[in-house]
XYZ file of C-alpha atoms in Angstrom:
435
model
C -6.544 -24.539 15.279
C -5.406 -26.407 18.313
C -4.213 -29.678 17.231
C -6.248 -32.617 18.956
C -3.843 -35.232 20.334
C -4.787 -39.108 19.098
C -3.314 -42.044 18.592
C -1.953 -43.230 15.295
C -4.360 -45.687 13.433
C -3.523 -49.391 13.374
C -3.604 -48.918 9.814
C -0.681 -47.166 9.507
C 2.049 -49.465 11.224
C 3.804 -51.308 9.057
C 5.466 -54.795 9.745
C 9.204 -55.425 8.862
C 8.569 -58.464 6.852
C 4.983 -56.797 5.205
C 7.525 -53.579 4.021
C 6.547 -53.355 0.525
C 9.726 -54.071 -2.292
C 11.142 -51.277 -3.564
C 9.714 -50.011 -7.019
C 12.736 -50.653 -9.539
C 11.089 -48.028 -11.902
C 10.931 -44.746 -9.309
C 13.103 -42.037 -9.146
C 15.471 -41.716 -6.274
C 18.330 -39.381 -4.977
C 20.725 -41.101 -6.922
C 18.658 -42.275 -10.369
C 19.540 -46.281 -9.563
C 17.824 -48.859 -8.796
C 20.865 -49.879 -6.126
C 19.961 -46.902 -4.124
C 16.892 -47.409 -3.343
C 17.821 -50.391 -2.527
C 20.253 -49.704 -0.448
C 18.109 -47.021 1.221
C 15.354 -50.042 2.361
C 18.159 -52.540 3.255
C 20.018 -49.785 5.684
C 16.345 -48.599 7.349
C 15.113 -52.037 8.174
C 18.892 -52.916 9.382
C 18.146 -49.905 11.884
C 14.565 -51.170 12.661
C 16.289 -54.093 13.407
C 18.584 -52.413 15.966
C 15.677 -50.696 17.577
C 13.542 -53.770 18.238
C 15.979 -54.720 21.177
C 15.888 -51.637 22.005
C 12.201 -50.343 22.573
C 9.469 -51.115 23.604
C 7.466 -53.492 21.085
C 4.500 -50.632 21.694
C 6.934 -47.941 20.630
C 8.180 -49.849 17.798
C 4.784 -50.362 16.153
C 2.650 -46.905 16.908
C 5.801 -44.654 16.402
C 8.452 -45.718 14.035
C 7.222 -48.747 11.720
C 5.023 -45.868 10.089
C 8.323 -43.992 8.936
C 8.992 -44.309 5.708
C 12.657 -43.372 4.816
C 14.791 -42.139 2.056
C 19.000 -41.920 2.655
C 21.096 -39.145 0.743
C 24.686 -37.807 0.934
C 25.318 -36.832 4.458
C 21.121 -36.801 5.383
C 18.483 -39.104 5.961
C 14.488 -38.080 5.954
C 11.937 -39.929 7.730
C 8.720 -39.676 6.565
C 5.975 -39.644 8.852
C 1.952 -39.893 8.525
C 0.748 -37.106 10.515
C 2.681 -34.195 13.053
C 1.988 -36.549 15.975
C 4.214 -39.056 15.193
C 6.730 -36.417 13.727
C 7.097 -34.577 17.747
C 6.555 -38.247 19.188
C 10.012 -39.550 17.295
C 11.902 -36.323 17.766
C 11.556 -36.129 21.133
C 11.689 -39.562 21.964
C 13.552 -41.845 19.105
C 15.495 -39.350 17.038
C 18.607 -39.770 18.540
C 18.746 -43.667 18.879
C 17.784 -43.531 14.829
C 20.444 -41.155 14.251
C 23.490 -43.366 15.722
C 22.247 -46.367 14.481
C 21.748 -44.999 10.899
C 25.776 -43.624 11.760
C 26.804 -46.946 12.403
C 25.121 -48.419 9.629
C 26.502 -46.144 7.368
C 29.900 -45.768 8.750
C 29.348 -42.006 8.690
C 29.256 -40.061 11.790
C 28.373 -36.998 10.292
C 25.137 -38.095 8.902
C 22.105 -36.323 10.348
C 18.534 -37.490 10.375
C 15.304 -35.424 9.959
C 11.501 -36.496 10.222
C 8.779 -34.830 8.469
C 4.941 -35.010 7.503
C 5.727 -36.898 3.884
C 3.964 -40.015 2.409
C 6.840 -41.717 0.964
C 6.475 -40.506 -3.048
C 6.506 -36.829 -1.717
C 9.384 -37.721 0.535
C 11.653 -38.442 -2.436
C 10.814 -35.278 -3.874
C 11.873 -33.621 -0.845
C 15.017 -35.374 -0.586
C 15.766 -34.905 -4.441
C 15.180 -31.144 -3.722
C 17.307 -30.692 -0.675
C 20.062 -32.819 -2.434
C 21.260 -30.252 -4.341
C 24.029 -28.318 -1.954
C 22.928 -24.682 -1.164
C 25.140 -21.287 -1.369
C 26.828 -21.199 2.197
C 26.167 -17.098 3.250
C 25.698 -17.818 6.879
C 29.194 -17.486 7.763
C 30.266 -20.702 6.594
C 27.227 -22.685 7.080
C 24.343 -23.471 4.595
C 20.821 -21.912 5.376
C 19.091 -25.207 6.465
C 21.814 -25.983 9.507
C 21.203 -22.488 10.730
C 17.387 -22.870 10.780
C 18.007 -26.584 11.517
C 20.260 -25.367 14.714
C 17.685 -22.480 15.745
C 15.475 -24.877 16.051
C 16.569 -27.301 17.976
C 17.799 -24.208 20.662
C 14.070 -23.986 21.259
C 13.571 -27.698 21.430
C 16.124 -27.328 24.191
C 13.999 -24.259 25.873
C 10.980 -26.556 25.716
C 13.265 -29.784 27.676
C 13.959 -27.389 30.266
C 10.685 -26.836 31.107
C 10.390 -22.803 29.517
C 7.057 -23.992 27.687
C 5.032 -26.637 25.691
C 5.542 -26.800 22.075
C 2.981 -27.788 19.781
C 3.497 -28.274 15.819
C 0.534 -26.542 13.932
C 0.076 -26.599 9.927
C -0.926 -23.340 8.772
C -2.548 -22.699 5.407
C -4.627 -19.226 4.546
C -5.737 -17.525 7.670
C -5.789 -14.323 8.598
C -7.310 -12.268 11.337
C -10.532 -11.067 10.852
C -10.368 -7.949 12.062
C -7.571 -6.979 10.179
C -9.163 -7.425 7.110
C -11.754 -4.758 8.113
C -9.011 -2.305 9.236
C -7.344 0.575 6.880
C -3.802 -0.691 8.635
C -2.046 -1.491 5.115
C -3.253 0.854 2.414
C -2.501 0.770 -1.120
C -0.084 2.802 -2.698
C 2.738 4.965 -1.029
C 3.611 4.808 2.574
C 4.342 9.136 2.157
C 0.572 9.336 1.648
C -0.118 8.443 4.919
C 1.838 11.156 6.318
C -1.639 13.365 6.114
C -3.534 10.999 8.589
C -0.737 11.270 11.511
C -2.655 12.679 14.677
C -0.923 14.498 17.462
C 0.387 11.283 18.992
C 2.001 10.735 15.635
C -0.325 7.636 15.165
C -3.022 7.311 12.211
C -6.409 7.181 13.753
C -9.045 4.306 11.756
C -13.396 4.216 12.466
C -15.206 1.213 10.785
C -18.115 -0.534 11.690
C -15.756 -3.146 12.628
C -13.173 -1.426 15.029
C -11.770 1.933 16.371
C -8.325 3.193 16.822
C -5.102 4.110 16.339
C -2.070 2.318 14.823
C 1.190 3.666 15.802
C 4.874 3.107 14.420
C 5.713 3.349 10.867
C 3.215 3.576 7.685
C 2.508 0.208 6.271
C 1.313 -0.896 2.837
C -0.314 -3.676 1.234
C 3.504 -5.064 0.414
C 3.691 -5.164 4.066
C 0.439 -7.367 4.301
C 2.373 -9.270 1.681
C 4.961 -9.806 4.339
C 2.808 -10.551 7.132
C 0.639 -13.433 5.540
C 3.714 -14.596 4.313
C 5.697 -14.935 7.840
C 1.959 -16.304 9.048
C 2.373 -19.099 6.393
C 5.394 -19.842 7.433
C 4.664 -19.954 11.009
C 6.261 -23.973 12.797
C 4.850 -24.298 16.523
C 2.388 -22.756 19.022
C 4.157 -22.125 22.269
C 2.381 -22.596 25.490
C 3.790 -20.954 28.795
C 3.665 -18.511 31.483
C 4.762 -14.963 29.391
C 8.008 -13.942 31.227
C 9.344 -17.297 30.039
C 8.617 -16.895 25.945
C 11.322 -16.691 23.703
C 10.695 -13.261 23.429
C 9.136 -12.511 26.758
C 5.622 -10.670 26.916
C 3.447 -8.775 29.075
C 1.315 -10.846 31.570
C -1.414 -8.033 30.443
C -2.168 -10.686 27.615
C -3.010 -13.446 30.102
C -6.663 -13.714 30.711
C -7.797 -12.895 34.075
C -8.165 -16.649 34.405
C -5.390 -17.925 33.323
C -1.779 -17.480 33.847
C -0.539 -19.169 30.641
C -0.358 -17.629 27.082
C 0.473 -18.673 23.803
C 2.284 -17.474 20.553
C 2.673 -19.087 17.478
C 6.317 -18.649 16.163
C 8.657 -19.913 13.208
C 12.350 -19.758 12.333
C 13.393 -18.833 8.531
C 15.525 -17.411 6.495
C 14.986 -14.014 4.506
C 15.469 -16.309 1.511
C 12.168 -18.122 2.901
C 10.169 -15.135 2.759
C 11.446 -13.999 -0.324
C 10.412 -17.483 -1.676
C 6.761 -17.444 -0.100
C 5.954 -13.550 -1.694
C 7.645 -15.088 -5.049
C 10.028 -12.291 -4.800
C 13.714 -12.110 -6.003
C 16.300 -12.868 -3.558
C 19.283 -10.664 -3.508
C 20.293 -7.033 -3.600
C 17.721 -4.349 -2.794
C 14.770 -6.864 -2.539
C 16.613 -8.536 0.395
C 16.484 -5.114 1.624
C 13.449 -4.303 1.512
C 11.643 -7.384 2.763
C 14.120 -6.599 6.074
C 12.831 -3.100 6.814
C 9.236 -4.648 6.066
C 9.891 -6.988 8.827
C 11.287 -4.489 10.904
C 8.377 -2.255 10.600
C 5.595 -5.032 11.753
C 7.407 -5.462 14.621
C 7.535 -2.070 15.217
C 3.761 -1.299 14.750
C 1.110 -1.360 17.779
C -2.800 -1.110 17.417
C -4.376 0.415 19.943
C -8.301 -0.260 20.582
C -11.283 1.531 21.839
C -13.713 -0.302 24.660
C -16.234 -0.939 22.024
C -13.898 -3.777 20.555
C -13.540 -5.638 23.658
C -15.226 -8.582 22.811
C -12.670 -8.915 19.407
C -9.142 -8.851 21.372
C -10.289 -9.859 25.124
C -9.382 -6.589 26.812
C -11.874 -3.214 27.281
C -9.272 -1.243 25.487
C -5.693 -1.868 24.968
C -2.388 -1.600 22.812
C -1.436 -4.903 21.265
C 1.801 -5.898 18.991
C 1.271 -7.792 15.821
C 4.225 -9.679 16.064
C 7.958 -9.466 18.053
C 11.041 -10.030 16.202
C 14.705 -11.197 16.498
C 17.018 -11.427 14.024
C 20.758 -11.803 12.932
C 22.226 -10.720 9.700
C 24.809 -12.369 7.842
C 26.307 -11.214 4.224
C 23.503 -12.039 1.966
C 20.519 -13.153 4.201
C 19.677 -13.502 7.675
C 17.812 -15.543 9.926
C 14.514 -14.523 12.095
C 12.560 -15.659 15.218
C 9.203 -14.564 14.778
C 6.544 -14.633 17.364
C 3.429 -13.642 17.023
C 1.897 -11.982 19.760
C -0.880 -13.283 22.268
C -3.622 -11.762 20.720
C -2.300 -12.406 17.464
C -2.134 -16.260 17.727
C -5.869 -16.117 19.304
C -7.141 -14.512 16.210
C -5.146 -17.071 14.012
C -6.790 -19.734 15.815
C -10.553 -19.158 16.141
C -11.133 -15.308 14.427
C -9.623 -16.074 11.231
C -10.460 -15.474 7.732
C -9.778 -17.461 4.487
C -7.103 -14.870 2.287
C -6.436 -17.255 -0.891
C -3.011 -16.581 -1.104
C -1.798 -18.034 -4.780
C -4.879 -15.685 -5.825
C -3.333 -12.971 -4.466
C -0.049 -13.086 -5.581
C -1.807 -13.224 -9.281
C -2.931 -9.878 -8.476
C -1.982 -6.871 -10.428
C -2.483 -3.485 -8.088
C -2.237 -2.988 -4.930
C -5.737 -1.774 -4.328
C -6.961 -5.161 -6.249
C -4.822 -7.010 -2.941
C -6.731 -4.625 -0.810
C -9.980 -5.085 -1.582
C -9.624 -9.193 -2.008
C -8.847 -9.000 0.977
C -11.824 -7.298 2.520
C -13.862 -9.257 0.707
C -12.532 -12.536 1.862
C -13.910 -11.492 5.551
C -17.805 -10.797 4.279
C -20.107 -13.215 2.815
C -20.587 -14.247 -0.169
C -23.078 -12.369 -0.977
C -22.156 -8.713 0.175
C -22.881 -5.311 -0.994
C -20.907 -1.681 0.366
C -21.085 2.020 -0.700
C -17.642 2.064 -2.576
C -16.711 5.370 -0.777
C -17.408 3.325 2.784
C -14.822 0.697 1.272
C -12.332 3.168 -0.430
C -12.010 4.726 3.730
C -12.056 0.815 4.878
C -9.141 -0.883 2.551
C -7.622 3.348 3.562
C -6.828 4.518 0.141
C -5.816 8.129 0.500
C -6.320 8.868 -3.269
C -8.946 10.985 -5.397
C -12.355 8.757 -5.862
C -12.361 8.692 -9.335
C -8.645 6.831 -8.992
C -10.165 4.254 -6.321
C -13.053 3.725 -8.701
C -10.973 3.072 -11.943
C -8.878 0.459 -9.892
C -11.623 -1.010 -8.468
C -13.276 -1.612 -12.231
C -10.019 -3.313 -12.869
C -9.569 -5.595 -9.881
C -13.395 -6.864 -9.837
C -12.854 -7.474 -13.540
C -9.165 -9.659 -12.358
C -10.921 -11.095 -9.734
C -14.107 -12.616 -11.979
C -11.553 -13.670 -14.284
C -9.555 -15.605 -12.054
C -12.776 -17.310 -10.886
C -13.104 -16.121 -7.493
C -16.166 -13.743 -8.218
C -19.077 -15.530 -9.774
C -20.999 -11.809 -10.155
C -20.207 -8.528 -9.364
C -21.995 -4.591 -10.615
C -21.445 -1.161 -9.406
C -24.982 0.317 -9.379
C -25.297 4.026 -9.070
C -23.607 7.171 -11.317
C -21.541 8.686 -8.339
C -23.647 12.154 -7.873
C -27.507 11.358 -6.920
C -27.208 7.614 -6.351
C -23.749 7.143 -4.675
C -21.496 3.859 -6.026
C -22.337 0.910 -4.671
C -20.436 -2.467 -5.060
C -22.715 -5.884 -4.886
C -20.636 -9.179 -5.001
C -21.273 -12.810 -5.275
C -18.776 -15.327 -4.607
C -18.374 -18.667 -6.089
């Protein structure tokens, strides 16, 4: 998923005097017509400002395709792709921003520049209009993000690494779709499977092992795709100088560079992305879930060399730093090495508004499993009920199985599905067709 660098189109400059009116009949931050108004008249004022300022070049590929919409205190540019959006932040952000503060007589006012066409930019800036419950110690959960992140832009000016924005959707590692690491039900049923080493061993067809740390679940894959949504830049650099440094094991013997993928958020923004509740013992939860990602390890056999680059090794899922504050807290994720690799070019397809329709935990499960094997796929249901690792009796695996094919036809994913077999002669076996 390495973003391919290229130049804006011609198409998408716009010319001062071409700028289109403004639409008397749309909705803006302020519900009249004088405000958006006002909004165009300010923004081409500051184009103006720029012109004797940059380069005509500059002017047309970089900051004629902005659109722009002003609010109390903030300003969002609108920008046609993430090019342009790391072009003008590195380059043109702060020239825009003291112009637009002379303009508007308002020192205070801060600018941001997003991916937005310039209808869903006035939703945005409707949205983030309305003021947000300060619980950072004074200060509202966007200007801690907003101030975390511009810490690592600084990291990246000094030379620590390259940063590269990247738009994540529904991928998921392979691998770990095929691996009994979060089981349904209860992490104390797991407490059976701990080997000497106090890790819990796994065999598939698809990898061998052992994870080590603390038991996770399926709500912990909840977590997980959730951060991976969520995730802002890929990181390029040598490892000692990461955010969170890592071993120079994970370079390739041919390279002295890695990379991580990483975001910044808010517990709130997790919460949000699961569809979960903020507040009270939820909050709490989703914290020890994070907590216990970053304190898992997966250790691999030779035989899976050729899935994580090494002939056998222990890798981290993710690394994690965080501050808490009275009722949320902010996090630095970073995936690890291996991790990002995967989410790059091993990846599987885990529809993720599908899954949060789901209604058991071994439905979640299986989905997933599913979503890394064709389309058209059959298994011996006691080979998947040791794959997705549910610890249960059979006949329990088999009754929530029934249920989740029957959710997951229903919802349209599954165009066919039948469980051949009675369970004593001719053992179960689940045959699939996806849409």
């Amino acid at each position: 998923m390495k973003p391919t660098q290229r130049n804006p189109s011609p198409e998408t400059t716009l010319s001062v005097d071409s700028a289109p009116p403004p639409d008397p009949q749309r909705d803006t931050l302020f519900d009249t017509d004088d405000a958006a108004d006002q909004s165009n008249r300010i923004w081409l004022q500051c184009i103006e400002q720029l012109r004797s300022e940059t380069e005509s070049s500059e002017l047309s590929n970089w900051i004629l395709p902005l659109f722009c919409e002003i609010g109390k205190n903030r300003v969002w540019l609108g920008a046609p792709n993430r090019y342009i959006v790391e072009h003008v932040t590195q380059h043109h952000l702060d020239s825009i921003q003291n112009n637009l503060r002379d303009l508007m007589g308002d020192p205070g006012i801060k600018v941001s520049v997003q991916i937005a066409g310039s209808d869903e930019l006035r939703v945005i800036a409707k949205e983030k209009a309305t003021p947000k419950r300060a619980g950072t110690r004074g200060r509202t959960s966007d200007s801690v993000v907003e101030q975390a992140q511009m810490d690592l832009f600084r990291l990246e000016r000094q030379g620590q690494f390259q940063a590269v924005p990247i738009a994540p959707q529904n991928e998921f590692p392979t691998l770990l779709t095929r691996l009994p690491i979060f089981v349904p039900g209860r992490a104390r049923k797991q407490k059976a499977q701990i080997d000497e080493d106090f890790a819990i061993p796994f065999q598939t067809s698809w990898g061998t092992g052992r994870k080590f740390g603390p038991p996770l679940t399926v709500y912990d894959e909840d977590t997980l795709i959730a951060l991976g949504r969520l995730r802002q830049n890929m990181l390029i650099g040598q490892p000692s100088k990461m955010p969170y440094p890592v071993s120079k094991l994970y370079a390739k013997e041919d390279q002295d560079e890695v990379h991580v993928h990483v975001v910044y958020c808010m517990l709130s923004d997790v919460q949000a992305m699961c569809g979960t509740s903020v507040g009270g013992r939820n909050n709490k939860l989703r914290l020890e879930s994070i907590k216990r990602l970053a304190a898992t390890k997966i250790e691999f056999n030779k035989e899976t060399q050729e899935k994580v680059g090494h002939s056998g090794t222990t890798i981290d899922l993710l690394h994690v730093k965080w501050d808490v504050y009275e009722e949320n807290a902010i996090f630095y994720i970073q995936f690890s090495p291996i991790m990002a690799t995967w989410l790059e070019t091993a990846y599987t397809y885990v529809d993720w508004n599908l899954r949060r329709k789901l209604s058991s935990d071994v439905a979640k499960a299986v989905h997933r499993f599913l979503s890394g094997q064709p389309a058209a796929y059959n298994i011996f249901t006691k080979k998947l009920q040791a794959t997705v690792g549910h610890f249960g009796p059979y006949k329990h695996f088999m009754a929530d199985l029934r249920e989740a094919m029957t959710q997951l036809k229903e919802e349209g994913w599954l165009k066919e599905y039948q469980i051949q077999g009675n369970g004593r002669k001719s053992p179960h076996k689940l045959i699939i067709s996806r849409k």
